[in-house]
PDB file of C-alpha atoms in Angstrom:
ATOM      1  CA  MET A  26       0.000   0.000   0.000  1.00 49.00           C
ATOM      2  CA  ARG A  27       1.174   3.539  -0.609  1.00 49.00           C
ATOM      3  CA  SER A  28       2.482   5.672   2.228  1.00 51.00           C
ATOM      4  CA  GLU A  29      -0.604   7.913   2.560  1.00 55.00           C
ATOM      5  CA  GLN A  30      -2.850   7.144   5.522  1.00 85.00           C
ATOM      6  CA  VAL A  31      -6.137   7.233   3.581  1.00 89.00           C
ATOM      7  CA  PHE A  32      -7.072   6.616  -0.051  1.00 89.00           C
ATOM      8  CA  SER A  33     -10.216   5.584  -1.922  1.00 89.00           C
ATOM      9  CA  VAL A  34     -10.819   3.093  -4.717  1.00 87.00           C
ATOM     10  CA  HIS A  35     -13.876   2.352  -6.844  1.00 87.00           C
ATOM     11  CA  GLY A  36     -14.999  -1.177  -7.557  1.00 83.00           C
ATOM     12  CA  ASP A  37     -13.734  -4.591  -6.516  1.00 81.00           C
ATOM     13  CA  ALA A  38     -11.157  -4.785  -9.306  1.00 82.00           C
ATOM     14  CA  GLU A  39      -9.390  -1.604  -8.203  1.00 85.00           C
ATOM     15  CA  LEU A  40      -9.628  -2.684  -4.554  1.00 84.00           C
ATOM     16  CA  VAL A  41      -7.866  -5.954  -5.347  1.00 81.00           C
ATOM     17  CA  ALA A  42      -5.289  -4.233  -7.565  1.00 83.00           C
ATOM     18  CA  ARG A  43      -4.282  -1.650  -4.974  1.00 84.00           C
ATOM     19  CA  ALA A  44      -4.965  -3.408  -1.672  1.00 81.00           C
ATOM     20  CA  GLY A  45      -5.501  -7.093  -2.430  1.00 78.00           C
ATOM     21  CA  HIS A  46      -2.057  -8.042  -1.109  1.00 80.00           C
ATOM     22  CA  LEU A  47      -3.125  -6.850   2.338  1.00 80.00           C
ATOM     23  CA  PHE A  48      -5.512  -9.772   2.789  1.00 77.00           C
ATOM     24  CA  ALA A  49      -2.681 -12.295   2.625  1.00 75.00           C
ATOM     25  CA  SER A  50      -0.601 -10.197   5.039  1.00 79.00           C
ATOM     26  CA  ALA A  51      -2.872 -10.881   8.023  1.00 81.00           C
ATOM     27  CA  ARG A  52      -0.895 -12.357  10.896  1.00 85.00           C
ATOM     28  CA  SER A  53      -2.952 -12.061  14.091  1.00 88.00           C
ATOM     29  CA  GLU A  54      -6.518 -10.898  13.408  1.00 90.00           C
ATOM     30  CA  PHE A  55      -8.871 -10.563  10.474  1.00 90.00           C
ATOM     31  CA  LEU A  56     -12.131  -8.838  11.410  1.00 93.00           C
ATOM     32  CA  CYS A  57     -14.890  -8.518   8.830  1.00 92.00           C
ATOM     33  CA  ALA A  58     -18.266  -6.830   9.380  1.00 94.00           C
ATOM     34  CA  ALA A  59     -20.882  -6.814   6.620  1.00 91.00           C
ATOM     35  CA  ARG A  60     -24.631  -6.777   6.103  1.00 87.00           C
ATOM     36  CA  ASP A  61     -24.501  -9.839   3.862  1.00 84.00           C
ATOM     37  CA  LEU A  62     -22.076 -11.935   1.835  1.00 83.00           C
ATOM     38  CA  SER A  63     -22.169  -9.706  -1.247  1.00 78.00           C
ATOM     39  CA  THR A  64     -20.369  -6.744   0.356  1.00 74.00           C
ATOM     40  CA  TRP A  65     -16.937  -8.273  -0.162  1.00 72.00           C
ATOM     41  CA  SER A  66     -17.568 -10.200  -3.351  1.00 60.00           C
ATOM     42  CA  GLN A  67     -14.015 -10.866  -4.504  1.00 57.00           C
ATOM     43  CA  PRO A  68     -12.688 -14.300  -3.448  1.00 50.00           C
ATOM     44  CA  GLU A  69      -9.130 -13.192  -2.713  1.00 56.00           C
ATOM     45  CA  ALA A  70      -9.871 -12.188   0.875  1.00 55.00           C
ATOM     46  CA  GLY A  71     -11.549 -15.442   1.812  1.00 53.00           C
ATOM     47  CA  ALA A  72      -8.897 -17.585   0.154  1.00 57.00           C
ATOM     48  CA  ALA A  73      -6.089 -15.718   1.887  1.00 55.00           C
ATOM     49  CA  VAL A  74      -7.714 -15.930   5.302  1.00 53.00           C
ATOM     50  CA  ARG A  75      -8.531 -19.637   4.942  1.00 56.00           C
ATOM     51  CA  ALA A  76      -4.912 -20.277   3.984  1.00 59.00           C
ATOM     52  CA  ARG A  77      -3.727 -18.444   7.106  1.00 54.00           C
ATOM     53  CA  MET A  78      -6.126 -20.433   9.310  1.00 54.00           C
ATOM     54  CA  ARG A  79      -4.738 -23.688   7.919  1.00 51.00           C
ATOM     55  CA  ALA A  80      -1.117 -22.629   8.290  1.00 51.00           C
ATOM     56  CA  PRO A  81       0.644 -24.553  11.075  1.00 46.00           C
ATOM     57  CA  ASP A  82       2.714 -21.515  12.085  1.00 51.00           C
ATOM     58  CA  SER A  83      -0.272 -19.306  12.943  1.00 57.00           C
ATOM     59  CA  PRO A  84      -1.925 -20.790  16.060  1.00 63.00           C
ATOM     60  CA  ALA A  85      -2.699 -17.310  17.386  1.00 74.00           C
ATOM     61  CA  PHE A  86      -4.427 -16.134  14.210  1.00 83.00           C
ATOM     62  CA  THR A  87      -8.131 -15.323  14.634  1.00 87.00           C
ATOM     63  CA  ALA A  88     -10.739 -14.531  12.013  1.00 89.00           C
ATOM     64  CA  HIS A  89     -14.024 -12.901  13.010  1.00 93.00           C
ATOM     65  CA  LYS A  90     -17.026 -12.395  10.733  1.00 93.00           C
ATOM     66  CA  LEU A  91     -19.890 -10.220  11.973  1.00 95.00           C
ATOM     67  CA  LEU A  92     -23.006 -10.233   9.809  1.00 93.00           C
ATOM     68  CA  SER A  93     -26.618  -9.098   9.873  1.00 89.00           C
ATOM     69  CA  PRO A  94     -29.532 -11.580   9.668  1.00 86.00           C
ATOM     70  CA  LEU A  95     -29.635 -10.927   5.917  1.00 82.00           C
ATOM     71  CA  ALA A  96     -26.671 -13.295   5.612  1.00 85.00           C
ATOM     72  CA  LEU A  97     -28.899 -16.191   6.701  1.00 82.00           C
ATOM     73  CA  VAL A  98     -31.652 -15.700   4.155  1.00 75.00           C
ATOM     74  CA  ASP A  99     -30.769 -18.533   1.782  1.00 77.00           C
ATOM     75  CA  GLU A 100     -29.269 -21.970   2.263  1.00 76.00           C
ATOM     76  CA  GLU A 101     -26.287 -21.286  -0.006  1.00 82.00           C
ATOM     77  CA  ALA A 102     -25.211 -18.418   2.243  1.00 83.00           C
ATOM     78  CA  ARG A 103     -25.688 -20.490   5.379  1.00 83.00           C
ATOM     79  CA  ALA A 104     -23.657 -23.335   3.858  1.00 83.00           C
ATOM     80  CA  HIS A 105     -20.845 -20.889   3.082  1.00 85.00           C
ATOM     81  CA  LEU A 106     -20.836 -19.617   6.652  1.00 88.00           C
ATOM     82  CA  ARG A 107     -20.742 -23.170   7.989  1.00 85.00           C
ATOM     83  CA  LEU A 108     -17.688 -23.781   5.804  1.00 85.00           C
ATOM     84  CA  VAL A 109     -15.988 -20.607   7.016  1.00 85.00           C
ATOM     85  CA  ARG A 110     -16.663 -21.628  10.605  1.00 86.00           C
ATOM     86  CA  SER A 111     -15.324 -25.144   9.969  1.00 84.00           C
ATOM     87  CA  LYS A 112     -12.045 -23.559   8.815  1.00 81.00           C
ATOM     88  CA  GLY A 113     -11.632 -21.871  12.189  1.00 84.00           C
ATOM     89  CA  ALA A 114     -13.393 -18.521  11.837  1.00 88.00           C
ATOM     90  CA  ALA A 115     -15.713 -17.208  14.530  1.00 92.00           C
ATOM     91  CA  VAL A 116     -19.020 -16.096  13.013  1.00 93.00           C
ATOM     92  CA  ARG A 117     -21.696 -14.082  14.791  1.00 94.00           C
ATOM     93  CA  ILE A 118     -25.025 -12.633  13.699  1.00 92.00           C
ATOM     94  CA  SER A 119     -26.141  -9.268  15.036  1.00 91.00           C
ATOM     95  CA  SER A 120     -29.699  -7.974  15.147  1.00 83.00           C
ATOM     96  CA  SER A 121     -28.283  -4.502  15.869  1.00 83.00           C
ATOM     97  CA  PRO A 122     -27.336  -2.262  12.952  1.00 82.00           C
ATOM     98  CA  LEU A 123     -23.678  -2.559  12.033  1.00 84.00           C
ATOM     99  CA  PRO A 124     -21.807   0.725  12.572  1.00 80.00           C
ATOM    100  CA  HIS A 125     -19.672   0.115   9.483  1.00 85.00           C
ATOM    101  CA  GLU A 126     -19.145  -2.528   6.816  1.00 91.00           C
ATOM    102  CA  THR A 127     -15.442  -3.011   7.205  1.00 93.00           C
ATOM    103  CA  ILE A 128     -12.423  -5.261   7.163  1.00 93.00           C
ATOM    104  CA  ILE A 129      -9.719  -4.672   9.772  1.00 94.00           C
ATOM    105  CA  ILE A 130      -6.405  -6.506   9.428  1.00 92.00           C
ATOM    106  CA  ASP A 131      -4.162  -6.842  12.495  1.00 93.00           C
ATOM    107  CA  ARG A 132      -5.455  -3.513  13.826  1.00 93.00           C
ATOM    108  CA  ARG A 133      -3.100  -1.819  11.340  1.00 93.00           C
ATOM    109  CA  VAL A 134      -5.083  -1.621   8.083  1.00 93.00           C
ATOM    110  CA  MET A 135      -8.784  -0.961   7.597  1.00 94.00           C
ATOM    111  CA  ILE A 136     -10.997  -1.117   4.506  1.00 93.00           C
ATOM    112  CA  LEU A 137     -14.392   0.570   4.746  1.00 93.00           C
ATOM    113  CA  ALA A 138     -17.143  -0.245   2.246  1.00 90.00           C
ATOM    114  CA  GLY A 139     -18.952   2.864   1.080  1.00 88.00           C
ATOM    115  CA  ARG A 140     -21.646   3.823  -1.386  1.00 85.00           C
ATOM    116  CA  GLN A 141     -22.331   2.348  -4.777  1.00 81.00           C
ATOM    117  CA  THR A 142     -21.095   4.436  -7.710  1.00 81.00           C
ATOM    118  CA  PRO A 143     -21.372   4.010 -11.505  1.00 84.00           C
ATOM    119  CA  SER A 144     -17.829   2.594 -11.453  1.00 79.00           C
ATOM    120  CA  GLY A 145     -18.540   0.179  -8.611  1.00 81.00           C
ATOM    121  CA  ARG A 146     -18.675   0.308  -4.864  1.00 85.00           C
ATOM    122  CA  GLU A 147     -16.434   2.863  -3.202  1.00 90.00           C
ATOM    123  CA  TYR A 148     -13.920   1.615  -0.640  1.00 91.00           C
ATOM    124  CA  THR A 149     -11.724   3.615   1.709  1.00 93.00           C
ATOM    125  CA  VAL A 150      -8.399   2.114   2.736  1.00 92.00           C
ATOM    126  CA  THR A 151      -6.561   3.568   5.716  1.00 94.00           C
ATOM    127  CA  THR A 152      -3.635   2.946   8.046  1.00 92.00           C
ATOM    128  CA  SER A 153      -4.636   5.769  10.382  1.00 94.00           C
ATOM    129  CA  GLN A 154      -4.415   4.215  13.839  1.00 94.00           C
ATOM    130  CA  LEU A 155      -6.910   6.685  15.266  1.00 94.00           C
ATOM    131  CA  LEU A 156      -9.537   5.743  12.684  1.00 93.00           C
ATOM    132  CA  ILE A 157      -8.831   2.031  12.973  1.00 95.00           C
ATOM    133  CA  ASP A 158      -9.038   1.991  16.765  1.00 95.00           C
ATOM    134  CA  GLY A 159     -12.314   3.935  16.722  1.00 95.00           C
ATOM    135  CA  VAL A 160     -14.062   1.680  14.215  1.00 95.00           C
ATOM    136  CA  HIS A 161     -12.613  -1.452  15.797  1.00 95.00           C
ATOM    137  CA  SER A 162     -14.110  -0.482  19.160  1.00 95.00           C
ATOM    138  CA  LEU A 163     -17.529   0.105  17.605  1.00 93.00           C
ATOM    139  CA  VAL A 164     -17.521  -3.191  15.731  1.00 94.00           C
ATOM    140  CA  ARG A 165     -16.295  -5.148  18.746  1.00 93.00           C
ATOM    141  CA  ALA A 166     -19.081  -3.666  20.877  1.00 93.00           C
ATOM    142  CA  VAL A 167     -21.631  -5.027  18.403  1.00 93.00           C
ATOM    143  CA  TRP A 168     -19.730  -8.324  18.264  1.00 94.00           C
ATOM    144  CA  ASP A 169     -19.988  -8.752  22.026  1.00 93.00           C
ATOM    145  CA  SER A 170     -23.793  -8.557  21.884  1.00 90.00           C
ATOM    146  CA  ALA A 171     -24.186 -10.663  18.726  1.00 92.00           C
ATOM    147  CA  VAL A 172     -25.255 -14.326  18.634  1.00 89.00           C
ATOM    148  CA  ASP A 173     -22.979 -17.159  17.589  1.00 90.00           C
ATOM    149  CA  LEU A 174     -23.793 -18.629  14.178  1.00 88.00           C
ATOM    150  CA  GLY A 175     -24.206 -22.100  15.652  1.00 81.00           C
ATOM    151  CA  ALA A 176     -26.873 -20.876  18.047  1.00 78.00           C
ATOM    152  CA  CYS A 177     -28.715 -19.167  15.190  1.00 79.00           C
ATOM    153  CA  LEU A 178     -28.651 -22.264  13.006  1.00 75.00           C
ATOM    154  CA  ARG A 179     -29.665 -24.534  15.876  1.00 64.00           C
ATOM    155  CA  GLY A 180     -32.529 -22.287  16.871  1.00 60.00           C
ATOM    156  CA  GLU A 181     -35.961 -23.830  16.840  1.00 50.00           C
ATOM    157  CA  VAL A 182     -38.681 -22.551  14.551  1.00 55.00           C
ATOM    158  CA  PRO A 183     -40.019 -19.483  16.361  1.00 63.00           C
ATOM    159  CA  HIS A 184     -43.492 -19.780  17.860  1.00 67.00           C
ATOM    160  CA  LEU A 185     -45.984 -17.297  16.472  1.00 71.00           C
ATOM    161  CA  ASP A 186     -49.113 -16.590  18.478  1.00 75.00           C
ATOM    162  CA  ALA A 187     -52.410 -15.807  16.787  1.00 78.00           C
ATOM    163  CA  GLU A 188     -51.609 -12.108  16.584  1.00 79.00           C
ATOM    164  CA  GLY A 189     -48.203 -12.861  15.078  1.00 80.00           C
ATOM    165  CA  GLN A 190     -49.852 -15.063  12.449  1.00 80.00           C
ATOM    166  CA  VAL A 191     -52.258 -12.285  11.492  1.00 81.00           C
ATOM    167  CA  ILE A 192     -49.393  -9.791  11.290  1.00 84.00           C
ATOM    168  CA  LEU A 193     -47.491 -12.174   9.032  1.00 81.00           C
ATOM    169  CA  GLU A 194     -50.540 -12.525   6.798  1.00 82.00           C
ATOM    170  CA  ALA A 195     -50.945  -8.729   6.746  1.00 82.00           C
ATOM    171  CA  LEU A 196     -47.341  -8.262   5.657  1.00 80.00           C
ATOM    172  CA  GLY A 197     -47.858 -10.769   2.865  1.00 77.00           C
ATOM    173  CA  SER A 198     -51.147  -9.245   1.699  1.00 79.00           C
ATOM    174  CA  GLY A 199     -49.743  -5.771   1.196  1.00 78.00           C
ATOM    175  CA  LEU A 200     -51.993  -4.063   3.753  1.00 82.00           C
ATOM    176  CA  THR A 201     -50.858  -0.672   4.976  1.00 88.00           C
ATOM    177  CA  ASP A 202     -49.785  -0.459   8.597  1.00 90.00           C
ATOM    178  CA  GLU A 203     -52.890   1.574   9.373  1.00 91.00           C
ATOM    179  CA  SER A 204     -55.222  -1.015   7.821  1.00 89.00           C
ATOM    180  CA  ALA A 205     -53.432  -3.896   9.496  1.00 87.00           C
ATOM    181  CA  ALA A 206     -53.589  -2.177  12.892  1.00 89.00           C
ATOM    182  CA  ARG A 207     -57.341  -1.607  12.493  1.00 89.00           C
ATOM    183  CA  ARG A 208     -57.767  -5.226  11.479  1.00 84.00           C
ATOM    184  CA  LEU A 209     -56.080  -6.325  14.692  1.00 85.00           C
ATOM    185  CA  GLY A 210     -57.827  -3.742  16.821  1.00 88.00           C
ATOM    186  CA  ILE A 211     -54.543  -2.287  18.103  1.00 90.00           C
ATOM    187  CA  SER A 212     -52.848   1.081  17.817  1.00 91.00           C
ATOM    188  CA  LEU A 213     -50.528   1.854  14.925  1.00 91.00           C
ATOM    189  CA  ARG A 214     -47.617   2.198  17.337  1.00 90.00           C
ATOM    190  CA  THR A 215     -48.324  -1.211  18.890  1.00 91.00           C
ATOM    191  CA  TYR A 216     -48.649  -2.796  15.454  1.00 90.00           C
ATOM    192  CA  ARG A 217     -45.295  -1.467  14.328  1.00 89.00           C
ATOM    193  CA  ARG A 218     -43.683  -2.657  17.551  1.00 88.00           C
ATOM    194  CA  ARG A 219     -45.134  -6.114  16.978  1.00 87.00           C
ATOM    195  CA  VAL A 220     -43.813  -6.095  13.389  1.00 88.00           C
ATOM    196  CA  ALA A 221     -40.344  -5.268  14.733  1.00 86.00           C
ATOM    197  CA  GLU A 222     -40.606  -8.108  17.262  1.00 83.00           C
ATOM    198  CA  LEU A 223     -41.743 -10.493  14.520  1.00 83.00           C
ATOM    199  CA  MET A 224     -38.775  -9.522  12.336  1.00 82.00           C
ATOM    200  CA  ALA A 225     -36.410 -10.096  15.255  1.00 78.00           C
ATOM    201  CA  SER A 226     -37.875 -13.540  15.995  1.00 74.00           C
ATOM    202  CA  LEU A 227     -37.487 -14.475  12.329  1.00 75.00           C
ATOM    203  CA  GLU A 228     -33.933 -13.052  12.220  1.00 67.00           C
ATOM    204  CA  ALA A 229     -34.988 -10.820   9.326  1.00 73.00           C
ATOM    205  CA  GLY A 230     -33.475  -7.485   8.409  1.00 74.00           C
ATOM    206  CA  SER A 231     -36.545  -6.208   6.549  1.00 79.00           C
ATOM    207  CA  ARG A 232     -40.228  -6.949   6.127  1.00 81.00           C
ATOM    208  CA  PHE A 233     -39.501  -8.590   2.803  1.00 78.00           C
ATOM    209  CA  GLN A 234     -36.886 -10.813   4.406  1.00 76.00           C
ATOM    210  CA  ALA A 235     -39.363 -11.667   7.171  1.00 77.00           C
ATOM    211  CA  GLY A 236     -41.704 -13.062   4.537  1.00 76.00           C
ATOM    212  CA  LEU A 237     -38.906 -15.087   2.957  1.00 72.00           C
ATOM    213  CA  ARG A 238     -37.753 -16.398   6.309  1.00 68.00           C
ATOM    214  CA  ALA A 239     -41.322 -17.327   7.319  1.00 72.00           C
ATOM    215  CA  GLY A 240     -41.749 -19.275   4.100  1.00 68.00           C
ATOM    216  CA  GLU A 241     -38.409 -20.976   4.647  1.00 60.00           C
ATOM    217  CA  LEU A 242     -39.526 -22.067   8.131  1.00 62.00           C
ATOM    218  CA  GLY A 243     -42.942 -23.216   6.945  1.00 61.00           C
ATOM    219  CA  LEU A 244     -44.782 -20.488   8.804  1.00 66.00           C
ATOM    220  CA  SER A 245     -46.291 -18.506   5.946  1.00 57.00           C
ATOM    221  CA  GLY A 246     -48.838 -21.152   5.034  1.00 46.00           C
ATOM    222  CA  ARG A 247     -50.557 -21.049   8.400  1.00 43.00           C
ATOM    223  CA  SER A 248     -53.666 -18.868   8.314  1.00 42.00           C
ATOM    224  CA  PRO A 249     -55.514 -18.409  11.601  1.00 40.00           C
ATOM    225  CA  SER A 250     -59.249 -18.453  11.230  1.00 39.00           C
ATOM    226  CA  ARG A 251     -59.767 -16.056  14.118  1.00 41.00           C
ATOM    227  CA  LEU A 252     -58.200 -12.860  15.381  1.00 44.00           C
ATOM    228  CA  PRO A 253     -56.371 -12.860  18.729  1.00 41.00           C
ATOM    229  CA  ASP A 254     -59.494 -11.720  20.631  1.00 46.00           C
ATOM    230  CA  GLY A 255     -61.502 -14.633  19.263  1.00 45.00           C
ATOM    231  CA  ARG A 256     -63.427 -12.684  16.624  1.00 45.00           C
ATOM    232  CA  PRO A 257     -63.709 -14.346  13.200  1.00 42.00           C
ATOM    233  CA  GLU A 258     -61.184 -12.992  10.775  1.00 45.00           C
ATOM    234  CA  PRO A 259     -62.955 -10.622   8.367  1.00 42.00           C
ATOM    235  CA  THR A 260     -63.268 -11.675   4.766  1.00 37.00           C
ATOM    236  CA  ALA A 261     -61.884  -9.459   2.069  1.00 36.00           C
ATOM    237  CA  ARG A 262     -64.348  -7.122   0.376  1.00 33.00           C
ATOM    238  CA  THR A 263     -64.490  -6.900  -3.352  1.00 27.00           C
TER     239      THR A 263
END
């Protein structure tokens, strides 16, 4: 890397060309935080880290991957994370928003993922110790409260009460929050809180992902015939 403390690149190809060698230079810690598996799409980083984890002369090397529930949406992604974990990486899933999508190597180099541009995603590469220490502290704080991947994958299918089932149906039917709240006989604020709780129980990062996750768990096909207070569920008007 050049001697400047901070520089930016656009797109994965330029990132690999100017900073790709840094991935293989990891000696003690490789910390990666991302919303999902597409943030760092080039394979060089993963290959380099897996090689380090297999190396007999690096018993103290640790690799940490911190991801949002979006990384668990499909089976291919979950299989990849199982593989990464089997190679020695620690993987955790956080329901809290990630402060930054970043890679930190040995607390000496940091790569921050930025916005999408016409020439590709923008990345900022820095060796500024002040910046690295600040972001590292934020990411580690989220890490400490995150859930181990194994616990997430072993988790039982979440139980949805009658109200939760109706909320799931409302999300799938395209009802507005106001209409869904009236249908349940609860306030708009309570409805939105219950939606947030439902998303958390399904380990979903969005309402759309909640629907996908519910289908994956076999929950979306269950339609309660009555509302939580025992009233018959109203039929749709044409």
